[in-house]
C-alpha cells in the first residue's frame, strides 16, 4: 500500500534529534487521515507537539492526565458514534502512561469494547522526565533510578492486552514504517477495540547517536527481541522482517552492546535476555502453528 504524501505532523516539533515518536506519529497520522482525533496523555509527545497555536499537529489533539487517556477516548468514541460519525479516535501514549500509570483505563476501555485504536510507543522508560525506570524497562538497562542496571524483566504488556481479546492487536517498530502504516490502516478499518505496541528506540535515553535510531530498531527486530506480528480475532501472523528472524537471528549482544544503557549488563543477564528471546520465539511459533 502506497504511503500518501499529505502530512499531519508538521516540521515544527520540539522533539530531540532522531526522535522515534515523531517518526511513528508521522506514519500513524498518514494512515489515519484528516478525520482523526488524537488523545495524548503526559508523555514525550505532549511536549514535542509544541505550544498552541503553533503546534506541529495538523489534526485535533486532546492532552489529558497521565492515567486517563483510554477513559477519555472511550467517552469520545461513544459520543462520535452516537452522532453517526466515523471519526478515528486514537490514543497515542508512551510506555509509562500505558504499562504503568494508564493500564487500568486501558483495561477498562478494552473490556467495554470501545471502538478506538490505542497505540503505545515504547521507549522503555519515563523518557520525558529524565529516563526513570518504567515497567517497560528491560533487564540490565541503566536508567536514572536503576544506575546499576535494572534487575527485573520487562512487563509483558502484550500478554495483558491479549487476555482482553481485542479485535485487532499488533506490534510494530519505528524502523519499519511501511509495516507500521499498513497495520494502522488495517486496525482503523475494523470496528471495536484495537491495540498496537510500537518500539521507539530513544537516542538520549538509550545512549546511542541520534542518527542510529533506524539501525537500532532493525537490530531489535533482527535479534528477535522485538517481534513484528498482528493478531486478528485471536489468530496470530508474523509480519515483515520478523519472518526471517523467526528462523535465524543475530545474537542479542549485537543489539545490547551498541547502547550505553547496557554497559553494566552482566554475562548472566545477557544470557537470560537471550533465553527470553528464544522462549518467546518458540511460544509465538506454537501459536502460529495452532498447537498452544
Short mmCIF file of C-alpha atoms in Angstrom, two decimals, residues 71-178:
data_model
loop_
_atom_site.label_atom_id
_atom_site.label_comp_id
_atom_site.label_asym_id
_atom_site.label_seq_id
_atom_site.Cartn_x
_atom_site.Cartn_y
_atom_site.Cartn_z
CA UNK A 71 -11.08 6.60 29.54
CA UNK A 72 -11.24 9.92 27.69
CA UNK A 73 -11.03 8.14 24.34
CA UNK A 74 -13.80 5.76 25.40
CA UNK A 75 -16.22 8.60 26.08
CA UNK A 76 -15.14 10.45 22.96
CA UNK A 77 -15.70 7.41 20.76
CA UNK A 78 -19.16 6.83 22.21
CA UNK A 79 -20.07 10.46 21.54
CA UNK A 80 -18.91 10.34 17.94
CA UNK A 81 -20.72 7.06 17.26
CA UNK A 82 -23.92 8.41 18.85
CA UNK A 83 -23.78 11.21 16.28
CA UNK A 84 -23.21 8.72 13.47
CA UNK A 85 -19.62 9.89 12.92
CA UNK A 86 -16.80 7.52 12.00
CA UNK A 87 -14.01 9.81 13.24
CA UNK A 88 -10.91 7.85 14.20
CA UNK A 89 -10.17 8.07 17.92
CA UNK A 90 -6.53 7.23 18.58
CA UNK A 91 -4.79 7.15 21.95
CA UNK A 92 -1.09 7.78 21.46
CA UNK A 93 0.74 7.14 24.71
CA UNK A 94 4.18 6.20 26.00
CA UNK A 95 5.03 3.10 27.98
CA UNK A 96 4.78 4.87 31.34
CA UNK A 97 1.27 6.07 30.58
CA UNK A 98 0.29 2.65 29.30
CA UNK A 99 2.14 -0.16 31.05
CA UNK A 100 2.14 1.53 34.44
CA UNK A 101 0.01 4.59 35.15
CA UNK A 102 -2.67 4.16 32.47
CA UNK A 103 -3.17 0.40 32.47
CA UNK A 104 -6.40 0.48 34.48
CA UNK A 105 -8.09 2.83 31.98
CA UNK A 106 -6.77 0.80 29.05
CA UNK A 107 -8.08 -2.43 30.56
CA UNK A 108 -11.50 -0.88 31.14
CA UNK A 109 -11.77 0.51 27.62
CA UNK A 110 -10.80 -2.85 26.10
CA UNK A 111 -13.25 -4.71 28.33
CA UNK A 112 -16.07 -2.36 27.31
CA UNK A 113 -15.36 -2.95 23.63
CA UNK A 114 -14.51 0.70 22.90
CA UNK A 115 -14.25 1.47 19.20
CA UNK A 116 -10.80 3.06 19.22
CA UNK A 117 -7.13 2.42 18.48
CA UNK A 118 -4.70 2.56 21.37
CA UNK A 119 -1.04 2.92 20.36
CA UNK A 120 1.73 2.54 22.93
CA UNK A 121 5.04 3.88 21.64
CA UNK A 122 7.56 2.15 23.86
CA UNK A 123 10.90 3.80 24.61
CA UNK A 124 11.26 1.60 27.67
CA UNK A 125 11.42 4.31 30.36
CA UNK A 126 9.94 7.61 31.53
CA UNK A 127 11.99 9.49 28.96
CA UNK A 128 10.18 12.83 29.15
CA UNK A 129 11.03 13.32 32.83
CA UNK A 130 14.65 12.19 32.80
CA UNK A 131 14.73 8.50 31.84
CA UNK A 132 13.47 6.84 35.02
CA UNK A 133 12.73 3.13 35.16
CA UNK A 134 9.27 2.02 33.99
CA UNK A 135 7.59 -1.35 33.84
CA UNK A 136 8.79 -1.46 30.24
CA UNK A 137 12.48 -1.07 31.08
CA UNK A 138 14.32 -4.27 30.12
CA UNK A 139 16.62 -6.38 32.27
CA UNK A 140 20.09 -4.88 32.61
CA UNK A 141 19.21 -1.39 31.37
CA UNK A 142 20.59 1.61 33.22
CA UNK A 143 18.19 4.47 34.00
CA UNK A 144 18.41 7.37 36.42
CA UNK A 145 16.61 5.24 39.02
CA UNK A 146 18.43 1.99 38.16
CA UNK A 147 22.01 3.27 37.81
CA UNK A 148 23.45 -0.21 38.25
CA UNK A 149 21.10 -1.73 35.66
CA UNK A 150 17.54 -2.97 36.15
CA UNK A 151 17.30 -6.35 37.83
CA UNK A 152 13.78 -7.24 36.69
CA UNK A 153 12.34 -8.37 33.36
CA UNK A 154 10.17 -6.06 31.28
CA UNK A 155 6.43 -6.33 31.95
CA UNK A 156 4.65 -8.37 29.26
CA UNK A 157 2.14 -5.75 28.13
CA UNK A 158 1.15 -7.67 25.02
CA UNK A 159 0.09 -10.73 27.02
CA UNK A 160 -2.00 -8.49 29.29
CA UNK A 161 -3.73 -6.90 26.30
CA UNK A 162 -4.21 -10.27 24.56
CA UNK A 163 -6.11 -11.51 27.63
CA UNK A 164 -8.77 -8.90 26.79
CA UNK A 165 -9.30 -10.42 23.31
CA UNK A 166 -9.27 -7.18 21.26
CA UNK A 167 -10.45 -7.49 17.67
CA UNK A 168 -7.00 -6.45 16.45
CA UNK A 169 -3.61 -6.37 18.13
CA UNK A 170 -0.23 -5.75 16.54
CA UNK A 171 3.38 -4.83 17.17
CA UNK A 172 5.43 -2.51 15.01
CA UNK A 173 8.73 -0.62 15.05
CA UNK A 174 9.81 2.88 14.06
CA UNK A 175 12.44 1.32 11.78
CA UNK A 176 9.79 -0.28 9.53
CA UNK A 177 7.36 2.49 8.50
CA UNK A 178 5.57 0.55 5.77
#
